[in-house]
mmCIF file of C-alpha atoms in Angstrom:
data_model
loop_
_atom_site.group_PDB
_atom_site.id
_atom_site.type_symbol
_atom_site.label_atom_id
_atom_site.label_comp_id
_atom_site.label_asym_id
_atom_site.label_seq_id
_atom_site.Cartn_x
_atom_site.Cartn_y
_atom_site.Cartn_z
ATOM 1 C CA MET A 1 -8.578 -63.227 -8.345
ATOM 2 C CA THR A 2 -6.319 -64.505 -11.119
ATOM 3 C CA GLY A 3 -2.895 -63.382 -12.253
ATOM 4 C CA TYR A 4 -1.322 -63.514 -15.676
ATOM 5 C CA ILE A 5 1.594 -65.924 -15.377
ATOM 6 C CA HIS A 6 4.345 -66.150 -17.965
ATOM 7 C CA SER A 7 6.088 -69.181 -16.461
ATOM 8 C CA ILE A 8 7.135 -70.920 -13.237
ATOM 9 C CA GLU A 9 10.572 -72.111 -12.175
ATOM 10 C CA SER A 10 10.365 -74.821 -9.536
ATOM 11 C CA PHE A 11 13.945 -74.705 -8.254
ATOM 12 C CA GLY A 12 15.332 -71.187 -8.587
ATOM 13 C CA THR A 13 18.699 -70.533 -6.949
ATOM 14 C CA VAL A 14 19.427 -66.885 -7.860
ATOM 15 C CA ASP A 15 16.124 -65.227 -6.938
ATOM 16 C CA GLY A 16 16.494 -64.824 -3.195
ATOM 17 C CA PRO A 17 17.818 -66.944 -0.314
ATOM 18 C CA GLY A 18 17.715 -70.723 -0.607
ATOM 19 C CA ILE A 19 15.888 -72.701 -3.261
ATOM 20 C CA ARG A 20 12.936 -70.681 -4.574
ATOM 21 C CA PHE A 21 9.599 -71.271 -6.244
ATOM 22 C CA VAL A 22 9.823 -68.488 -8.832
ATOM 23 C CA VAL A 23 6.724 -67.046 -10.478
ATOM 24 C CA PHE A 24 7.345 -64.977 -13.621
ATOM 25 C CA LEU A 25 4.427 -62.579 -14.085
ATOM 26 C CA GLN A 26 3.446 -61.251 -17.481
ATOM 27 C CA GLY A 27 3.670 -57.570 -18.392
ATOM 28 C CA CYS A 28 6.294 -54.829 -18.110
ATOM 29 C CA PRO A 29 6.227 -51.087 -18.962
ATOM 30 C CA LEU A 30 10.015 -50.884 -19.423
ATOM 31 C CA ARG A 31 11.944 -51.782 -22.543
ATOM 32 C CA CYS A 32 15.412 -52.366 -21.139
ATOM 33 C CA LYS A 33 17.964 -52.769 -23.913
ATOM 34 C CA PHE A 34 19.573 -55.666 -22.025
ATOM 35 C CA CYS A 35 16.323 -57.458 -21.105
ATOM 36 C CA HIS A 36 16.612 -61.222 -21.584
ATOM 37 C CA ASN A 37 12.850 -61.848 -21.248
ATOM 38 C CA PRO A 38 11.184 -59.725 -23.994
ATOM 39 C CA ASP A 39 8.462 -62.356 -24.150
ATOM 40 C CA THR A 40 7.214 -61.064 -20.758
ATOM 41 C CA TRP A 41 6.573 -57.486 -21.949
ATOM 42 C CA ALA A 42 3.006 -57.711 -23.297
ATOM 43 C CA MET A 43 0.167 -57.109 -20.854
ATOM 44 C CA GLY A 44 -2.914 -59.309 -20.553
ATOM 45 C CA GLN A 45 -1.227 -62.414 -21.893
ATOM 46 C CA GLY A 46 0.118 -65.566 -20.304
ATOM 47 C CA THR A 47 -1.654 -68.286 -18.341
ATOM 48 C CA GLU A 48 -4.335 -67.172 -15.910
ATOM 49 C CA MET A 49 -3.843 -68.787 -12.503
ATOM 50 C CA THR A 50 -5.251 -68.227 -9.029
ATOM 51 C CA SER A 51 -3.152 -67.672 -5.943
ATOM 52 C CA ASP A 52 -4.469 -70.978 -4.552
ATOM 53 C CA GLU A 53 -3.157 -72.821 -7.601
ATOM 54 C CA LEU A 54 0.295 -71.351 -7.084
ATOM 55 C CA ILE A 55 0.296 -72.157 -3.364
ATOM 56 C CA ASP A 56 -0.741 -75.741 -4.177
ATOM 57 C CA LYS A 57 2.168 -76.096 -6.619
ATOM 58 C CA TYR A 58 4.552 -74.761 -3.973
ATOM 59 C CA MET A 59 3.256 -77.092 -1.267
ATOM 60 C CA LYS A 60 3.803 -80.180 -3.439
ATOM 61 C CA ASN A 61 7.560 -79.594 -3.191
ATOM 62 C CA ARG A 62 7.670 -77.714 0.092
ATOM 63 C CA ALA A 63 10.415 -79.930 1.521
ATOM 64 C CA PHE A 64 12.830 -78.527 -1.061
ATOM 65 C CA TYR A 65 12.073 -74.947 -0.021
ATOM 66 C CA SER A 66 12.834 -75.263 3.705
ATOM 67 C CA ARG A 67 15.425 -72.467 3.466
ATOM 68 C CA GLY A 68 13.831 -70.771 0.467
ATOM 69 C CA GLY A 69 10.353 -69.567 -0.396
ATOM 70 C CA ILE A 70 8.361 -67.841 -3.132
ATOM 71 C CA THR A 71 9.755 -65.132 -5.404
ATOM 72 C CA VAL A 72 7.634 -63.164 -7.858
ATOM 73 C CA THR A 73 9.441 -61.588 -10.788
ATOM 74 C CA GLY A 74 8.629 -60.768 -14.383
ATOM 75 C CA GLY A 75 8.153 -58.817 -16.459
ATOM 76 C CA GLU A 76 7.359 -56.284 -13.771
ATOM 77 C CA PRO A 77 5.512 -58.036 -10.925
ATOM 78 C CA LEU A 78 4.136 -54.824 -9.402
ATOM 79 C CA MET A 79 1.966 -54.415 -12.506
ATOM 80 C CA GLN A 80 -0.172 -57.063 -10.759
ATOM 81 C CA LEU A 81 0.080 -55.645 -7.249
ATOM 82 C CA ASP A 82 -3.324 -56.838 -5.973
ATOM 83 C CA PHE A 83 -2.674 -60.385 -7.123
ATOM 84 C CA ILE A 84 0.745 -60.533 -5.438
ATOM 85 C CA THR A 85 -0.766 -59.207 -2.212
ATOM 86 C CA GLU A 86 -3.338 -62.001 -2.219
ATOM 87 C CA LEU A 87 -0.668 -64.604 -3.022
ATOM 88 C CA PHE A 88 1.714 -63.421 -0.303
ATOM 89 C CA THR A 89 -1.059 -63.085 2.281
ATOM 90 C CA LYS A 90 -1.879 -66.753 1.762
ATOM 91 C CA ALA A 91 1.818 -67.674 1.741
ATOM 92 C CA LYS A 92 2.354 -66.129 5.187
ATOM 93 C CA ARG A 93 -0.353 -68.421 6.604
ATOM 94 C CA TYR A 94 2.088 -71.248 5.882
ATOM 95 C CA ASN A 95 5.112 -69.255 7.108
ATOM 96 C CA ILE A 96 6.546 -69.107 3.566
ATOM 97 C CA HIS A 97 9.364 -66.607 2.927
ATOM 98 C CA THR A 98 8.215 -64.083 0.296
ATOM 99 C CA CYS A 99 10.324 -62.050 -2.117
ATOM 100 C CA ILE A 100 9.634 -59.530 -4.903
ATOM 101 C CA ASP A 101 12.148 -58.987 -7.724
ATOM 102 C CA THR A 102 11.174 -55.606 -9.189
ATOM 103 C CA SER A 103 12.363 -52.543 -11.073
ATOM 104 C CA GLY A 104 10.162 -50.320 -8.892
ATOM 105 C CA ILE A 105 9.130 -48.338 -11.971
ATOM 106 C CA THR A 106 5.405 -48.456 -11.101
ATOM 107 C CA TYR A 107 5.895 -46.487 -7.850
ATOM 108 C CA ARG A 108 3.656 -43.391 -7.569
ATOM 109 C CA GLU A 109 4.277 -41.434 -4.397
ATOM 110 C CA ASP A 110 1.464 -38.922 -5.144
ATOM 111 C CA ASP A 111 -1.232 -41.630 -5.351
ATOM 112 C CA ALA A 112 -2.579 -42.275 -1.840
ATOM 113 C CA GLU A 113 -4.655 -45.310 -2.856
ATOM 114 C CA TYR A 114 -1.663 -46.905 -4.557
ATOM 115 C CA ILE A 115 0.571 -46.251 -1.532
ATOM 116 C CA ASN A 116 -1.965 -47.893 0.782
ATOM 117 C CA LYS A 117 -2.073 -50.964 -1.452
ATOM 118 C CA LEU A 118 1.708 -51.055 -1.570
ATOM 119 C CA ARG A 119 1.918 -50.916 2.225
ATOM 120 C CA ARG A 120 -0.425 -53.905 2.470
ATOM 121 C CA LEU A 121 1.840 -55.822 0.099
ATOM 122 C CA ILE A 122 5.042 -54.920 1.917
ATOM 123 C CA ALA A 123 3.453 -56.036 5.201
ATOM 124 C CA VAL A 124 3.470 -59.616 3.849
ATOM 125 C CA THR A 125 6.810 -59.337 2.017
ATOM 126 C CA ASP A 126 10.095 -60.483 3.591
ATOM 127 C CA LEU A 127 12.525 -59.279 0.934
ATOM 128 C CA VAL A 128 12.567 -56.880 -2.010
ATOM 129 C CA MET A 129 15.186 -57.288 -4.720
ATOM 130 C CA LEU A 130 15.324 -53.915 -6.469
ATOM 131 C CA ASP A 131 17.054 -53.360 -9.807
ATOM 132 C CA ILE A 132 18.714 -49.981 -10.170
ATOM 133 C CA LYS A 133 19.715 -49.707 -13.821
ATOM 134 C CA HIS A 134 21.523 -46.337 -13.869
ATOM 135 C CA MET A 135 21.837 -43.355 -11.529
ATOM 136 C CA ASP A 136 21.757 -40.729 -14.304
ATOM 137 C CA SER A 137 18.108 -40.011 -15.171
ATOM 138 C CA GLN A 138 18.642 -39.365 -18.896
ATOM 139 C CA LYS A 139 20.954 -42.349 -19.338
ATOM 140 C CA HIS A 140 18.397 -44.459 -17.472
ATOM 141 C CA LYS A 141 15.779 -43.330 -19.984
ATOM 142 C CA ASP A 142 18.071 -44.122 -22.900
ATOM 143 C CA LEU A 143 18.653 -47.596 -21.463
ATOM 144 C CA THR A 144 15.113 -48.513 -20.377
ATOM 145 C CA GLY A 145 12.642 -46.102 -21.999
ATOM 146 C CA ALA A 146 11.860 -44.299 -18.712
ATOM 147 C CA ASP A 147 13.794 -42.170 -16.250
ATOM 148 C CA GLY A 148 14.717 -43.661 -12.895
ATOM 149 C CA LYS A 149 13.230 -41.099 -10.519
ATOM 150 C CA ASN A 150 10.362 -43.363 -9.419
ATOM 151 C CA ILE A 151 12.789 -46.204 -8.768
ATOM 152 C CA LEU A 152 14.955 -44.131 -6.437
ATOM 153 C CA ALA A 153 11.835 -42.818 -4.671
ATOM 154 C CA PHE A 154 10.634 -46.404 -4.277
ATOM 155 C CA ALA A 155 13.937 -47.356 -2.649
ATOM 156 C CA LYS A 156 13.449 -44.588 -0.091
ATOM 157 C CA PHE A 157 9.870 -45.745 0.520
ATOM 158 C CA LEU A 158 11.127 -49.264 1.191
ATOM 159 C CA GLU A 159 13.599 -47.909 3.737
ATOM 160 C CA LYS A 160 10.705 -46.374 5.674
ATOM 161 C CA THR A 161 8.901 -49.733 5.744
ATOM 162 C CA ASN A 162 12.081 -51.441 7.022
ATOM 163 C CA VAL A 163 11.648 -54.414 4.674
ATOM 164 C CA ASP A 164 14.888 -56.245 3.868
ATOM 165 C CA LEU A 165 16.380 -54.890 0.653
ATOM 166 C CA CYS A 166 18.758 -56.332 -1.933
ATOM 167 C CA ILE A 167 20.003 -53.991 -4.660
ATOM 168 C CA ARG A 168 20.820 -55.454 -8.064
ATOM 169 C CA HIS A 169 22.848 -53.717 -10.759
ATOM 170 C CA VAL A 170 23.782 -55.044 -14.194
ATOM 171 C CA VAL A 171 27.225 -54.039 -15.432
ATOM 172 C CA ILE A 172 27.307 -53.292 -19.171
ATOM 173 C CA GLU A 173 30.639 -52.117 -20.541
ATOM 174 C CA GLY A 174 30.425 -48.619 -21.955
ATOM 175 C CA ILE A 175 26.931 -48.073 -20.520
ATOM 176 C CA THR A 176 26.693 -48.730 -16.765
ATOM 177 C CA ASP A 177 30.329 -49.367 -15.846
ATOM 178 C CA ASN A 178 31.392 -45.723 -15.441
ATOM 179 C CA ALA A 179 33.247 -45.375 -12.123
ATOM 180 C CA ASP A 180 31.485 -42.128 -11.176
ATOM 181 C CA ASN A 181 28.060 -43.653 -11.873
ATOM 182 C CA LEU A 182 28.941 -46.693 -9.794
ATOM 183 C CA ARG A 183 30.187 -44.584 -6.875
ATOM 184 C CA ASP A 184 26.980 -42.496 -7.089
ATOM 185 C CA LEU A 185 24.979 -45.716 -6.838
ATOM 186 C CA GLY A 186 26.991 -46.691 -3.780
ATOM 187 C CA ARG A 187 26.480 -43.290 -2.156
ATOM 188 C CA PHE A 188 22.728 -43.603 -2.688
ATOM 189 C CA ILE A 189 22.208 -47.151 -1.443
ATOM 190 C CA GLY A 190 24.743 -46.682 1.362
ATOM 191 C CA LYS A 191 22.238 -44.344 3.025
ATOM 192 C CA LEU A 192 19.487 -46.986 3.007
ATOM 193 C CA LYS A 193 19.293 -48.489 6.479
ATOM 194 C CA ASN A 194 17.436 -51.587 5.263
ATOM 195 C CA LEU A 195 20.079 -52.592 2.687
ATOM 196 C CA ARG A 196 21.056 -56.207 3.371
ATOM 197 C CA TRP A 197 23.180 -57.096 0.352
ATOM 198 C CA LEU A 198 24.278 -56.078 -3.128
ATOM 199 C CA ASP A 199 24.219 -58.160 -6.310
ATOM 200 C CA VAL A 200 26.420 -56.888 -9.139
ATOM 201 C CA LEU A 201 25.590 -58.888 -12.234
ATOM 202 C CA PRO A 202 27.624 -59.128 -15.459
ATOM 203 C CA TYR A 203 25.677 -58.401 -18.638
ATOM 204 C CA HIS A 204 25.035 -61.490 -20.774
ATOM 205 C CA THR A 205 23.480 -62.256 -24.160
ATOM 206 C CA LEU A 206 21.546 -65.417 -23.258
ATOM 207 C CA GLY A 207 18.222 -63.885 -24.320
ATOM 208 C CA VAL A 208 19.251 -62.880 -27.836
ATOM 209 C CA ASN A 209 17.536 -65.911 -29.402
ATOM 210 C CA LYS A 210 14.193 -64.760 -27.935
ATOM 211 C CA TYR A 211 14.443 -61.487 -29.869
ATOM 212 C CA GLU A 212 15.045 -63.463 -33.039
ATOM 213 C CA GLN A 213 12.019 -65.664 -32.337
ATOM 214 C CA LEU A 214 9.834 -62.594 -31.722
ATOM 215 C CA GLY A 215 11.149 -60.792 -34.798
ATOM 216 C CA ILE A 216 12.586 -57.954 -32.689
ATOM 217 C CA SER A 217 15.997 -56.425 -33.351
ATOM 218 C CA TYR A 218 18.350 -56.778 -30.396
ATOM 219 C CA PRO A 219 19.182 -53.262 -29.082
ATOM 220 C CA LEU A 220 22.680 -54.112 -27.828
ATOM 221 C CA GLU A 221 23.805 -56.008 -30.903
ATOM 222 C CA GLY A 222 27.598 -56.202 -30.846
ATOM 223 C CA THR A 223 27.933 -55.467 -27.118
ATOM 224 C CA GLU A 224 30.201 -58.062 -25.572
ATOM 225 C CA PRO A 225 29.195 -59.928 -22.403
ATOM 226 C CA THR A 226 30.769 -58.470 -19.275
ATOM 227 C CA SER A 227 33.487 -60.545 -17.653
ATOM 228 C CA LYS A 228 33.264 -61.592 -14.022
ATOM 229 C CA GLU A 229 36.460 -59.634 -13.403
ATOM 230 C CA LYS A 230 34.856 -56.451 -14.751
ATOM 231 C CA ALA A 231 31.793 -57.013 -12.552
ATOM 232 C CA ILE A 232 34.031 -57.454 -9.503
ATOM 233 C CA GLU A 233 35.820 -54.219 -10.373
ATOM 234 C CA ALA A 234 32.481 -52.432 -10.704
ATOM 235 C CA LYS A 235 31.337 -53.748 -7.339
ATOM 236 C CA GLY A 236 34.487 -52.274 -5.828
ATOM 237 C CA TYR A 237 33.496 -48.794 -7.015
ATOM 238 C CA ILE A 238 29.995 -49.232 -5.597
ATOM 239 C CA MET A 239 31.437 -50.338 -2.266
ATOM 240 C CA GLU A 240 33.596 -47.204 -2.207
ATOM 241 C CA GLY A 241 30.421 -45.134 -2.483
ATOM 242 C CA ILE A 242 28.670 -47.167 0.216
ATOM 243 C CA LYS A 243 31.564 -46.708 2.632
ATOM 244 C CA GLU A 244 31.646 -42.985 1.925
ATOM 245 C CA ALA A 245 27.908 -42.643 2.588
ATOM 246 C CA ARG A 246 28.056 -44.643 5.799
ATOM 247 C CA SER A 247 31.037 -42.661 7.100
ATOM 248 C CA LYS A 248 28.848 -39.562 6.996
ATOM 249 C CA ARG A 249 25.923 -41.022 8.962
#
């Protein structure tokens, strides 16, 4: 089996615990207005690689990953679910920590075959980093091109599997920084018993040049990067929601 690989980062430090071997998979069904990797959207492109080739690349620098492991991201990595399952199954033979950075948008709770495949993947996954873009379904659609119902359902599925969960949320002023939205996010994730930590990330414009290179207009043209102070404030609102949810357990 081969996967379509966009790129590899040998020493990732923000994609899970420790120093990570980060595999960016090609293909994503979302069109997030703040995406900084539009070059990963197209399906069926990239470099074809086998899971053995990726494991070999990891093992060459394994000493650097003693407290890290392998993270698959994208694009949307779950578009290549079977390939990730094969990769992670082989990784666990070497006791390698495995992590998926995903939007969860591919989740289909009414598809029994898909759910069975997903369970096999989660069985060899140590951590899921799940991006929740917006709690309001229509605003989520405006921001990404799809509503967020599947993502929230996926979060609940992950709770049932008891896999460690990190929630990520990007703070964009005027779009995702509404206090009520942030508290709603906190109330939702505060009920998840497998939640291990929360990453609140300030919006940035580092990917704008990629849009120019691809001849695509940047959807958030004129939107200022979010300050660290604003992100800290937003995290405070989310924590209020988490505390409220946990007080009602």
